[in-house]
Short mmCIF file of C-alpha atoms in Angstrom, two decimals:
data_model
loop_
_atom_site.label_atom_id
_atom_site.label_comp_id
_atom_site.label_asym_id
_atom_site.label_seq_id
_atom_site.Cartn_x
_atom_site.Cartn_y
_atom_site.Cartn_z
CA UNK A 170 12.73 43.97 -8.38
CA UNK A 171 10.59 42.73 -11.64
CA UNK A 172 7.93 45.02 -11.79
CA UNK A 173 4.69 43.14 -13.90
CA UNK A 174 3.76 45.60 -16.37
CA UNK A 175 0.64 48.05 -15.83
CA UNK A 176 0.27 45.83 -12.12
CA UNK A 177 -1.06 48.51 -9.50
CA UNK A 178 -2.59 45.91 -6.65
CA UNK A 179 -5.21 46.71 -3.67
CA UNK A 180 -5.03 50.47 -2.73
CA UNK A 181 -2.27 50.41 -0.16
CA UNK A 182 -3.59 50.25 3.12
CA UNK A 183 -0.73 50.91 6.21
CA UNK A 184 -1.57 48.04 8.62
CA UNK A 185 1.02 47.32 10.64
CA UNK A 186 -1.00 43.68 11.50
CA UNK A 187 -0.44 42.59 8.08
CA UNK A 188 2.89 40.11 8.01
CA UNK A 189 4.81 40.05 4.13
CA UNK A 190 2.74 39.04 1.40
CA UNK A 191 -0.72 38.67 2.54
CA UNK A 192 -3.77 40.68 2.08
CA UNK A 193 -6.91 40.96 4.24
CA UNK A 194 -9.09 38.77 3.78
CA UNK A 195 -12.07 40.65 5.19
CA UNK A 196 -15.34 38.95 6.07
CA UNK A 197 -14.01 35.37 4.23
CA UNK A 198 -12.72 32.36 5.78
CA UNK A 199 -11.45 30.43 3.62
CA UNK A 200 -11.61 26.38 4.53
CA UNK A 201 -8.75 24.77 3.30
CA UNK A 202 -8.63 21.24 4.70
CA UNK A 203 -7.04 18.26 2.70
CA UNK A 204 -9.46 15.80 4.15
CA UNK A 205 -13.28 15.24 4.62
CA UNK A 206 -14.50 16.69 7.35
CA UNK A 207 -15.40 14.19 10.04
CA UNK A 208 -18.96 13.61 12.07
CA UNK A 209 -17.23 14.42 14.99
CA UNK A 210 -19.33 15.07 18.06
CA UNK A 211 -18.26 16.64 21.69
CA UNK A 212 -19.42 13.02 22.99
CA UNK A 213 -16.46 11.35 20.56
CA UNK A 214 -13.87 14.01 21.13
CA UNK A 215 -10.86 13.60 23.46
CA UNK A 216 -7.51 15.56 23.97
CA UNK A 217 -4.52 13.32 24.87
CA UNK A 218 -1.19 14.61 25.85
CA UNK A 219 1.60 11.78 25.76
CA UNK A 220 4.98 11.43 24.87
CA UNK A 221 7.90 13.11 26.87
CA UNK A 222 5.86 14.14 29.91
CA UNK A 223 5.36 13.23 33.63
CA UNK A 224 1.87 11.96 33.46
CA UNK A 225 -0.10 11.48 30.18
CA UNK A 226 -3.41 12.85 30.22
CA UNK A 227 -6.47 12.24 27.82
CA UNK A 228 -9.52 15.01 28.28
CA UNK A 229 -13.19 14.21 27.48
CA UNK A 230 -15.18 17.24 26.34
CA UNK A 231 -16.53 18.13 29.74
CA UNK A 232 -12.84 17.87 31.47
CA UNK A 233 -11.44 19.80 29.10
CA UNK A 234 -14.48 22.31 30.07
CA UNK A 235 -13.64 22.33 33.38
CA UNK A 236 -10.64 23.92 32.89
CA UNK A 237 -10.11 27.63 33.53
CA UNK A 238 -11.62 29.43 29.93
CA UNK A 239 -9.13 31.66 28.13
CA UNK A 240 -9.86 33.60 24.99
CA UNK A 241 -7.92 34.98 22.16
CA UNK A 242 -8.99 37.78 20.25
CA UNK A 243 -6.77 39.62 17.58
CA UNK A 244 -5.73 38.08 13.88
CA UNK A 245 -4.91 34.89 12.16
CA UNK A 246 -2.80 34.08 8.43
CA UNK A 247 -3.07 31.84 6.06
CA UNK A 248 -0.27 30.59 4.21
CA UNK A 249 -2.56 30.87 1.10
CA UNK A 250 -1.88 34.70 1.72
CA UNK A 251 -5.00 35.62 3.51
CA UNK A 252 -5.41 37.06 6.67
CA UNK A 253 -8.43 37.37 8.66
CA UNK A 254 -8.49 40.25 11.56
CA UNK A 255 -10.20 40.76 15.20
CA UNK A 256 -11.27 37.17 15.34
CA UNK A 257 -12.00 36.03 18.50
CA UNK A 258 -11.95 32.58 19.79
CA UNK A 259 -12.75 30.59 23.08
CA UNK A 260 -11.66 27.57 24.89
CA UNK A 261 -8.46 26.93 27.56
CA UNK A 262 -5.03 28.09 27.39
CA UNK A 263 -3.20 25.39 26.40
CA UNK A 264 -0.24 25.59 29.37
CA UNK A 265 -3.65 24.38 31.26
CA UNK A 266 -3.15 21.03 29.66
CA UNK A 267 0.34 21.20 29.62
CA UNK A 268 0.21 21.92 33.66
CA UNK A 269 -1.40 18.44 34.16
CA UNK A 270 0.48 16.34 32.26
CA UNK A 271 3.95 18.15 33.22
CA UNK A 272 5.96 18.36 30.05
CA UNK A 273 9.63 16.95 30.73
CA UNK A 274 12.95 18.90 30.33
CA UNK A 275 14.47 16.71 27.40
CA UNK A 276 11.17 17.63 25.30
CA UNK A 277 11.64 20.04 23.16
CA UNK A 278 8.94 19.63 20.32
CA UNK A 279 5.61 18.68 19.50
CA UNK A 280 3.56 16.55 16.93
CA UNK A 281 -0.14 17.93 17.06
CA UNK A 282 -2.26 15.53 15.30
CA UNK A 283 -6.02 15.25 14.83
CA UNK A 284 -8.91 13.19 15.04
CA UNK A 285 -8.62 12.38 10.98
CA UNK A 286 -5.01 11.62 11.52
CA UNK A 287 -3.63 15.46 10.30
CA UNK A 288 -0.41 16.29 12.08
CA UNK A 289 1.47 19.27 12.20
CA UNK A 290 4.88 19.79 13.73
CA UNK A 291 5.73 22.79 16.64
CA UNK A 292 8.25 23.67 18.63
CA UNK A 293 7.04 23.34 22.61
CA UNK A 294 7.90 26.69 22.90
CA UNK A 295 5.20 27.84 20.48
CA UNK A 296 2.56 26.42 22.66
CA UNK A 297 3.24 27.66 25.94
CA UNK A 298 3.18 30.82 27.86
CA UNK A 299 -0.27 31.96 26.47
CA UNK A 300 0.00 31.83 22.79
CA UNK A 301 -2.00 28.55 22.07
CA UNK A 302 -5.21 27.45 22.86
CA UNK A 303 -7.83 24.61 22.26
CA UNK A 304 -10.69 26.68 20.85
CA UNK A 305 -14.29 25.27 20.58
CA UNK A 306 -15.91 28.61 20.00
CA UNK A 307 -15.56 31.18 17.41
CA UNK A 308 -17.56 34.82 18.21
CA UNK A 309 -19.07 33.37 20.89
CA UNK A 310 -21.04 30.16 18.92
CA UNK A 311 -19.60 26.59 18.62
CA UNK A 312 -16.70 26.07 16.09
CA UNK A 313 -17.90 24.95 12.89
CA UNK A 314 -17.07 21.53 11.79
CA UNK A 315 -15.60 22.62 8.40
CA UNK A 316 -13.36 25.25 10.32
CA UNK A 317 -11.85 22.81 13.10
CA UNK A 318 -15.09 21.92 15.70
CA UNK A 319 -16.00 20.68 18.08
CA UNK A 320 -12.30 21.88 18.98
CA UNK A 321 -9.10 22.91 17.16
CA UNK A 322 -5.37 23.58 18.16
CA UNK A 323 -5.09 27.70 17.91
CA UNK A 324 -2.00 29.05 17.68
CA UNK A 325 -2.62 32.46 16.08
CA UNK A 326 1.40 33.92 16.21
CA UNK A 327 2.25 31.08 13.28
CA UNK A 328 0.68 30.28 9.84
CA UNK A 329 -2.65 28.25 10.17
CA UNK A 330 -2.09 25.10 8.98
CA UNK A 331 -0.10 24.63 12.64
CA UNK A 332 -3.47 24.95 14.17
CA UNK A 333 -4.78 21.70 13.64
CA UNK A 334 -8.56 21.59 13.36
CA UNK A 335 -9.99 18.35 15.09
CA UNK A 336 -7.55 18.29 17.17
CA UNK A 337 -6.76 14.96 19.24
CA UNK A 338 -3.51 15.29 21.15
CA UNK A 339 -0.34 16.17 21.10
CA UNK A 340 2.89 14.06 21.73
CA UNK A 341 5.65 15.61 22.74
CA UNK A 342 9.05 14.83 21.62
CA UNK A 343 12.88 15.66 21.70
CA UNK A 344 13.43 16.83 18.56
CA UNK A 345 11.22 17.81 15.51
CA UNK A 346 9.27 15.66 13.30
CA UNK A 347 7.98 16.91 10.51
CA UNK A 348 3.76 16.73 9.83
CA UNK A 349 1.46 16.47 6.73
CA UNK A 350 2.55 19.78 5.15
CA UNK A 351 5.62 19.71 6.45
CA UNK A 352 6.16 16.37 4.71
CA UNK A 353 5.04 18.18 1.68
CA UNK A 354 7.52 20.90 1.66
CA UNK A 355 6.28 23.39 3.85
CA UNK A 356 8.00 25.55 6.71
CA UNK A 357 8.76 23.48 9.54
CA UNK A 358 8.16 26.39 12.16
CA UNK A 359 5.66 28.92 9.59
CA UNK A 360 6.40 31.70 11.17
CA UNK A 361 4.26 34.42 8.94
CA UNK A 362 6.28 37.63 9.95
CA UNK A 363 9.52 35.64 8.79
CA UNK A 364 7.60 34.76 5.64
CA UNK A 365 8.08 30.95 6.40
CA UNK A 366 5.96 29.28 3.83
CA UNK A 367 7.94 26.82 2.36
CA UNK A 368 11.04 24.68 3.30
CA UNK A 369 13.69 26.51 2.57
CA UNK A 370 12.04 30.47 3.25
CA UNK B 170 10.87 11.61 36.60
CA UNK B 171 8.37 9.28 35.16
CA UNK B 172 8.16 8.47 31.49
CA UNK B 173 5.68 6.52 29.94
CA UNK B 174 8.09 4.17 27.94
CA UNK B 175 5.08 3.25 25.19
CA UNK B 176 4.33 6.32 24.59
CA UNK B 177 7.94 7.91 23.65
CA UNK B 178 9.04 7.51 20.54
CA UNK B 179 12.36 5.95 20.43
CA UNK B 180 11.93 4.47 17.27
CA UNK B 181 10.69 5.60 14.15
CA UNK B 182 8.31 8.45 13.49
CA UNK B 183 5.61 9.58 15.21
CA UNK B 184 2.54 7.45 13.77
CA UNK B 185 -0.63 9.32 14.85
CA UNK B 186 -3.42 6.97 15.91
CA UNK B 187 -6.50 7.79 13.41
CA UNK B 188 -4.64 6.83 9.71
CA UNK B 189 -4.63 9.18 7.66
CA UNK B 190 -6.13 11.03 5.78
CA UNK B 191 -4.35 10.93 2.39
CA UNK B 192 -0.19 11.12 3.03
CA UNK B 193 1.78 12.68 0.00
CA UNK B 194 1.88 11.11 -3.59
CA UNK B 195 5.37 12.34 -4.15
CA UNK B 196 8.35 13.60 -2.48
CA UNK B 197 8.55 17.67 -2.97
CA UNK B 198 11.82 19.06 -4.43
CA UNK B 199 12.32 21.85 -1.63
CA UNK B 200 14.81 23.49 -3.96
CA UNK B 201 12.48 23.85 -6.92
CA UNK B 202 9.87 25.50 -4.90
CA UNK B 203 12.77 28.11 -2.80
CA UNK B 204 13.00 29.63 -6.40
CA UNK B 205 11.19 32.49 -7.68
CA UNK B 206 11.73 32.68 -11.94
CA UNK B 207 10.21 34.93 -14.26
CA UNK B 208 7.53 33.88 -16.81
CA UNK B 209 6.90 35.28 -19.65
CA UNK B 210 3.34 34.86 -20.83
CA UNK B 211 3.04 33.66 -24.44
CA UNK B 212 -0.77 33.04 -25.21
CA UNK B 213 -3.84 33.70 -23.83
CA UNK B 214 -7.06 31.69 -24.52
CA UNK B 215 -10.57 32.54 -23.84
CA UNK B 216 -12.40 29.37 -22.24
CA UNK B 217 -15.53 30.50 -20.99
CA UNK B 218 -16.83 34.14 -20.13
CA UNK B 219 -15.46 34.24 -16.66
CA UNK B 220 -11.98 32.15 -17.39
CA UNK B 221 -8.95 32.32 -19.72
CA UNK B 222 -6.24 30.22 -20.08
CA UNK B 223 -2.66 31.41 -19.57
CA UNK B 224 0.46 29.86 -21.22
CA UNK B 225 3.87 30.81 -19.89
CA UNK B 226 7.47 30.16 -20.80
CA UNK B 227 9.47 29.36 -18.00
CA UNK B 228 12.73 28.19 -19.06
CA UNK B 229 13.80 26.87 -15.70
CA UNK B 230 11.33 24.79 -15.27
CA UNK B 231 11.69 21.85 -13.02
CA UNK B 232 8.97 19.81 -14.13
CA UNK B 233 5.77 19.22 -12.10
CA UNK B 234 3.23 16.77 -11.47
CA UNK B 235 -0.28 16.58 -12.63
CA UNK B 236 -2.25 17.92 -9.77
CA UNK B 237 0.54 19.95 -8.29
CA UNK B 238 0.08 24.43 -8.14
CA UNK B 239 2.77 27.18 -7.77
CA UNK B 240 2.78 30.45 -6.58
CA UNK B 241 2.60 33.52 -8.84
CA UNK B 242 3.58 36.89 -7.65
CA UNK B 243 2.89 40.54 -8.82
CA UNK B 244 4.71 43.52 -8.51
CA UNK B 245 3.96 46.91 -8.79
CA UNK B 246 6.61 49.68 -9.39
CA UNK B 247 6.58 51.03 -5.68
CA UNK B 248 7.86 47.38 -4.77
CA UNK B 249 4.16 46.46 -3.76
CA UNK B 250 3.68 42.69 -4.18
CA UNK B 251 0.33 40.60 -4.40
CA UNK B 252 1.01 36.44 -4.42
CA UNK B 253 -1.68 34.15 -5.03
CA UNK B 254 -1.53 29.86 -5.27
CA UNK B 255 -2.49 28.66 -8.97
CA UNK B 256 -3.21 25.09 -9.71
CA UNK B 257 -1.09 24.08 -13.29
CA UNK B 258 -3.19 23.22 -15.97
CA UNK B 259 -0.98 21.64 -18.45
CA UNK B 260 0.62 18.15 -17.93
CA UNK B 261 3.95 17.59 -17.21
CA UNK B 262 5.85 18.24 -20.89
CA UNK B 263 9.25 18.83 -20.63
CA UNK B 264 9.09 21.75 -22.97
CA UNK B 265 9.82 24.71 -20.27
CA UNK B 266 6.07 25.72 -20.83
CA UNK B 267 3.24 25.76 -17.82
CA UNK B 268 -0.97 26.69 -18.52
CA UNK B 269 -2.76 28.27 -16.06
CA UNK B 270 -6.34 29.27 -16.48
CA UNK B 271 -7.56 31.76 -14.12
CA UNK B 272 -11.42 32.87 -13.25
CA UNK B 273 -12.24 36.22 -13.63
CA UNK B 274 -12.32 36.87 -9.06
CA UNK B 275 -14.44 39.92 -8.88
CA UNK B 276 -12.29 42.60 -7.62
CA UNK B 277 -9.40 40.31 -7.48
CA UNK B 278 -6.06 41.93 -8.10
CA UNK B 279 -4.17 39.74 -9.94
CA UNK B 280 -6.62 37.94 -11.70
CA UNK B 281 -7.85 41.31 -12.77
CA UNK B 282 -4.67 42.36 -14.01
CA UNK B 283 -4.32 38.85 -15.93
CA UNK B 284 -8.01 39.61 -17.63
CA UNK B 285 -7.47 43.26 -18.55
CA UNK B 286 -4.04 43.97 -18.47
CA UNK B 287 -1.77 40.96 -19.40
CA UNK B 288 -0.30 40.54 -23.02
CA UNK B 289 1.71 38.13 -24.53
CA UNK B 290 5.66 39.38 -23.49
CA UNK B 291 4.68 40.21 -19.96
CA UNK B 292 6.80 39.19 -17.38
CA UNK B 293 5.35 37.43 -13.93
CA UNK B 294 6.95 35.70 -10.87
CA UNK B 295 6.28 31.60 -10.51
CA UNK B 296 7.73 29.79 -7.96
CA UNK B 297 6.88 25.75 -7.47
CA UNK B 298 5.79 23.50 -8.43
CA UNK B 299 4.25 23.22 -4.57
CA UNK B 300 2.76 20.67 -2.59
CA UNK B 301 2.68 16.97 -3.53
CA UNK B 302 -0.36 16.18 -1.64
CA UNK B 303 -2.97 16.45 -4.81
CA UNK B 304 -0.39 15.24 -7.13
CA UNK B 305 -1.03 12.24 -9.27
CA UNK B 306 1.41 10.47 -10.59
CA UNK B 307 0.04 8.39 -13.17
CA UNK B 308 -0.18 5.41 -11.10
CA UNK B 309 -3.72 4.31 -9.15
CA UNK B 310 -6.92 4.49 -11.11
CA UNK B 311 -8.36 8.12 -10.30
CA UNK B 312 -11.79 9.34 -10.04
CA UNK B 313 -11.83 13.32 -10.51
CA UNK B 314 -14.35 15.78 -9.24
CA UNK B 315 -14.76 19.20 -9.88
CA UNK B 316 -16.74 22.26 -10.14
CA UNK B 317 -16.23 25.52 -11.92
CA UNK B 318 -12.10 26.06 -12.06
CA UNK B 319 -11.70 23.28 -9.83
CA UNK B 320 -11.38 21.55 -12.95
CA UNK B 321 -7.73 22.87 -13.34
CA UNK B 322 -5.69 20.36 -11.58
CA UNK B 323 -7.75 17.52 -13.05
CA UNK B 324 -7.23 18.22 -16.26
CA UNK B 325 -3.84 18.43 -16.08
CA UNK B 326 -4.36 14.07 -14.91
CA UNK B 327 -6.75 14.05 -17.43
CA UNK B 328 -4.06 15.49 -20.39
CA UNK B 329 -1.10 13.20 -18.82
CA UNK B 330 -3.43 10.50 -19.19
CA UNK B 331 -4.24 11.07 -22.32
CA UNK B 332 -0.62 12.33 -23.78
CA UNK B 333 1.10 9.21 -22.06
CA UNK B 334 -1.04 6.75 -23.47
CA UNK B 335 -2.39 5.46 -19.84
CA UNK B 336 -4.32 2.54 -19.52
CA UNK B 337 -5.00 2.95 -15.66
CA UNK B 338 -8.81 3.85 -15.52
CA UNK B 339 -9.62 7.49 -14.90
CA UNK B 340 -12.84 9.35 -15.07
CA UNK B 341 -13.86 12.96 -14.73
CA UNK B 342 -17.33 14.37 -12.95
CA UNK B 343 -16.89 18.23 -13.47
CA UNK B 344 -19.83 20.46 -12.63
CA UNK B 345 -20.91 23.65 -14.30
CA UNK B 346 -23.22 26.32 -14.11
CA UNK B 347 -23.95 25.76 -17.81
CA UNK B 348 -22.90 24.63 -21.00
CA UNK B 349 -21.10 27.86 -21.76
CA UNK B 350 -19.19 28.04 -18.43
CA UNK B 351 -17.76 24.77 -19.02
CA UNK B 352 -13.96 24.76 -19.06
CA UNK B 353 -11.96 22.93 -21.65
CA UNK B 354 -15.85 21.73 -22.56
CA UNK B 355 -14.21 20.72 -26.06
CA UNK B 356 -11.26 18.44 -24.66
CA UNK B 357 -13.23 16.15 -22.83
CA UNK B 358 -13.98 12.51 -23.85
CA UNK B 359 -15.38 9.70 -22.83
CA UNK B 360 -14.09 10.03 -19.60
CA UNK B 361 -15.76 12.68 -18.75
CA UNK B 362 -19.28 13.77 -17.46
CA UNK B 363 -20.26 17.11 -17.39
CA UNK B 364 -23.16 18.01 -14.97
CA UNK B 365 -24.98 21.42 -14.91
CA UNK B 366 -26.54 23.07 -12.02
CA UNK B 367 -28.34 25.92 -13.87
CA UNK B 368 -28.55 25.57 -17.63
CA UNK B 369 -27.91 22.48 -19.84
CA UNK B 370 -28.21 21.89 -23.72
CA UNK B 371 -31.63 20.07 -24.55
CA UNK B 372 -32.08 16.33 -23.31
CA UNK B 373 -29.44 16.86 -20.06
CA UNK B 374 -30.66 16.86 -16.61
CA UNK B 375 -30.35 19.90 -14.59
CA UNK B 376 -28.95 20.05 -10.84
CA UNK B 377 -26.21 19.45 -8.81
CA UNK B 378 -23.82 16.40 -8.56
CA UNK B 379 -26.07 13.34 -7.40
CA UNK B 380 -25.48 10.29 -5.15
CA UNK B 381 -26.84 8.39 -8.53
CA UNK B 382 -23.79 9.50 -10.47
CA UNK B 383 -20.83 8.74 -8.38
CA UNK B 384 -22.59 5.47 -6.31
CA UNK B 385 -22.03 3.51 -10.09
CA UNK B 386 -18.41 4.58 -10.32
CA UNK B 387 -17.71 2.77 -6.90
CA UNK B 388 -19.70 -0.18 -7.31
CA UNK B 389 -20.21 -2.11 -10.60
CA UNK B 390 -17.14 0.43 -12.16
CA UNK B 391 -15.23 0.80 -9.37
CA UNK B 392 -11.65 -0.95 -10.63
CA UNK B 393 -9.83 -3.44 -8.99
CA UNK B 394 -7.87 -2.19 -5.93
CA UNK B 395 -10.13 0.95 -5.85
CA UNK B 396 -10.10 4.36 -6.50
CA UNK B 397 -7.97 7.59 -5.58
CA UNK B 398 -10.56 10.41 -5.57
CA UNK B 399 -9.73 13.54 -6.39
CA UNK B 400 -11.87 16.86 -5.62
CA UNK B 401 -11.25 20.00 -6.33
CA UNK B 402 -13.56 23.42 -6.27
CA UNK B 403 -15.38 25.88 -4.00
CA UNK B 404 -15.15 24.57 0.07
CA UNK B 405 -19.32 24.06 -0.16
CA UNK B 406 -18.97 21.56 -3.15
CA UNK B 407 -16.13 19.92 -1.85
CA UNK B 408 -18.26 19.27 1.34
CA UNK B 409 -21.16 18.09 -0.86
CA UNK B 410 -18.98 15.64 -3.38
CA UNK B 411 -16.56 14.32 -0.07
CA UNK B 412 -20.05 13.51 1.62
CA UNK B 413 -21.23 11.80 -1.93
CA UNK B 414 -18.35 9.60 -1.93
CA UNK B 415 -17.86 8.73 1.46
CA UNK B 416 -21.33 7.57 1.65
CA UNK B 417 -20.47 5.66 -1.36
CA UNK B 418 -18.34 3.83 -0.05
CA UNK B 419 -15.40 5.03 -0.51
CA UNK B 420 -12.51 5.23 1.90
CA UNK B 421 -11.48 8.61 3.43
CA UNK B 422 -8.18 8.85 3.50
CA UNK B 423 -8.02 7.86 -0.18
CA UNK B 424 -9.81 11.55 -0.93
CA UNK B 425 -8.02 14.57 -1.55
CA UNK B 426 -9.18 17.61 -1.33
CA UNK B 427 -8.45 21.03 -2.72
CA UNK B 428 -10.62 24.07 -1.62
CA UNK B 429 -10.61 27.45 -3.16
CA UNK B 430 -9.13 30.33 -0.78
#
């Protein structure tokens, strides 16, 4: 261990929420994007599923309202090191989508990509069984433009760069292929509790 | 089982249908940034009230790109760590020696340390250089913007420009509160153009970055094949100097954007 001279940090708080390495961020949330925010409306968005599936599906904004609602409410992180606690997000479960289209056996991964051409990479099994989510609303109001809206890919249990804001579709594949960050040599799953920042971690 | 044969992916990558959106300037050396080494801090210069530049030896080095950040990490003697993303502000030299200059965060832990604490002889944690999406090789004309210590990263272009001897064009918009919170105010040269929000020496304008400052740069001095823009500060200017230049006319997926956070 090198131990910085005269360093004392935060006053240490015991949350057991907190993954390695990152702080809370309190109140703050931070927008990181890469890219200019689009003018993206709920009249131009659409959610395609495609790829390795039985029946590709693209959603308008009032299908994809049709669908059963599903919230998530507990804690995101940052691979910047921040992390941002009792958030709470709505839209639909993603296995909603993923019911439709009918994902087939052979595929085994996923390329999420946005409306501004973003992509991340995920494992399929990442986005099902109730831990991801196309959210549209953050405490209750419309998701801001700058942090993802009208609707973002949530998937709260990995670092949150996988949860593409503007999210267009996802394509789903056999084996994994690496997005933006990924590209740029970040984690390919980002699994925060693992530490999974960069290639390599 | 049905499969939608156009829509697999049998050959090649996935290509998503918007373009994007500004791919990576360089391939990332995954090793490089796996690698935490110890820096020892060798200098520290006062810029501005609020910001000081740091200079480090790191003798393992692996070189970095103008543009490109690391991560530094603290740790206290009960094995608490605190890890924060710097941008580099020194150009690529070859000499086993990085600059970073850090704001004075109010109530920020290791940029507190750095401003009260830190000596010349201390030891921190670097690991990088990270990310190759805001580097910038040398290569296509570049048009920086930046407010505040956004400035970092493009002064590190603006140095390699400078210490290689470029001739691609490259020009610098940084914004300020005031003269005295300027970064690096005495470095800058023709390329640059300083604009202040709050205070500015007699005969300047006061206010924030204007559609009449960067709409010249893309027409009548806009260089042949274009520019790659640069911008780099808080998340509400980089949403104010994006919106500038894509109603300027220029392209969006030839911006790149860093935010603070």
């Amino acid at each position: 261990m090198n131990v910085t001279r005269g360093f004392t940090g935060r006053p240490r708080v015991q949350n057991a929420g907190l993954p390695p390495g990152q702080y809370d961020a309190g109140d703050d949330w931070p927008v990181l994007s890469a890219e200019v925010t689009p003018d993206l409306t709920p009249a131009d968005w659409s959610f395609r599923i495609d790829g390795l599936v039985a029946e590709p599906h693209t959603w308008d904004w009032a299908e994809a309202h049709a669908l059963p609602t599903s919230a998530y409410e507990g804690d995101i992180h940052c691979v910047t090191s921040w992390s941002k606690f009792g958030v709470r997000f709505g839209g639909v479960s993603l296995d909603a989508f993923l019911d439709t289209v009918r994902p087939d056996a052979s595929a085994t991964h996923a390329v999420a990509y946005s409306h501004t051409g973003y992509t991340t990479n995920l494992p399929l099994a990442d986005l099902t069984g109730g831990r991801a989510w196309i959210a549209w609303e953050y405490e209750g109001r419309p998701l801001p433009a700058e942090h993802g809206g009208p609707a973002r890919l949530l998937v709260p249990h990995l670092y949150f760069w996988k949860s593409a804001k503007w999210i267009a579709g996802l394509r789903l594949l056999d084996h994994d292929e690496p997005g933006f960050w990924e590209q740029n040599g970040y984690h390919a799953r980002g699994n925060p509790w693992e530490e999974q920042r960069y290639s390599g971690d | 089982m049905t499969r939608t044969t156009s829509d697999t992916t049998a050959t090649g990558p996935f290509v998503p249908p918007t373009r994007f959106a500004v791919p990576g300037r360089i391939a990332v050396s995954n090793r490089a940034a796996a690698l935490w080494q110890t820096a020892t801090l060798t200098e520290v210069r006062r810029e501005t009230p609020h910001a000081s530049t740091f200079r480090f030896a790191v003798p393992g080095w692996a070189g970095h790109l103008p543009g490109q950040h690391l991560m530094l990490r603290l740790t206290a003697d009960d094995g608490y760590t605190a890890q924060r993303h710097y941008s580099i502000a020194s150009p690529p030299d070859d000499a086993g020696h990085i600059e970073l200059t850090l704001d004075h965060v109010e109530g920020g832990e290791v940029s507190g340390w750095f401003h009260t604490l830190a000596k010349p002889g201390d030891e921190v944690e670097v690991r990088g250089p990270l990310s190759g999406f805001f580097a910038w090789p040398g290569d296509r004309p570049a048009l920086l913007i930046g407010a505040g210590s956004g400035v970092v990263p493009l002064m590190s272009m603006v140095r390699h420009h400078r210490a290689r001897g470029l001739t691609v064009p490259l020009r610098l918009l940084v914004s300020a509160r005031g003269p005295e919170d300027l970064i690096y105010a005495r470095e800058y040269g023709a390329e640059t153009t300083p604009v202040f929000t709050r205070r500015a020496p007699e005969g300047v304008p006061v206010g924030r970055l204007a559609a009449s400052q960067v709409a010249p740069l893309l027409a009548a001095e806009q260089p042949p094949g274009g520019w790659e823009a640069y911008v780099c500060g808080s998340n509400a200017f980089a949403e104010h100097a994006s919106r500038l230049l894509v109603a300027a006319g220029q392209p969006v997926d030839r911006i790149r954007i860093e935010r603070f956070g």
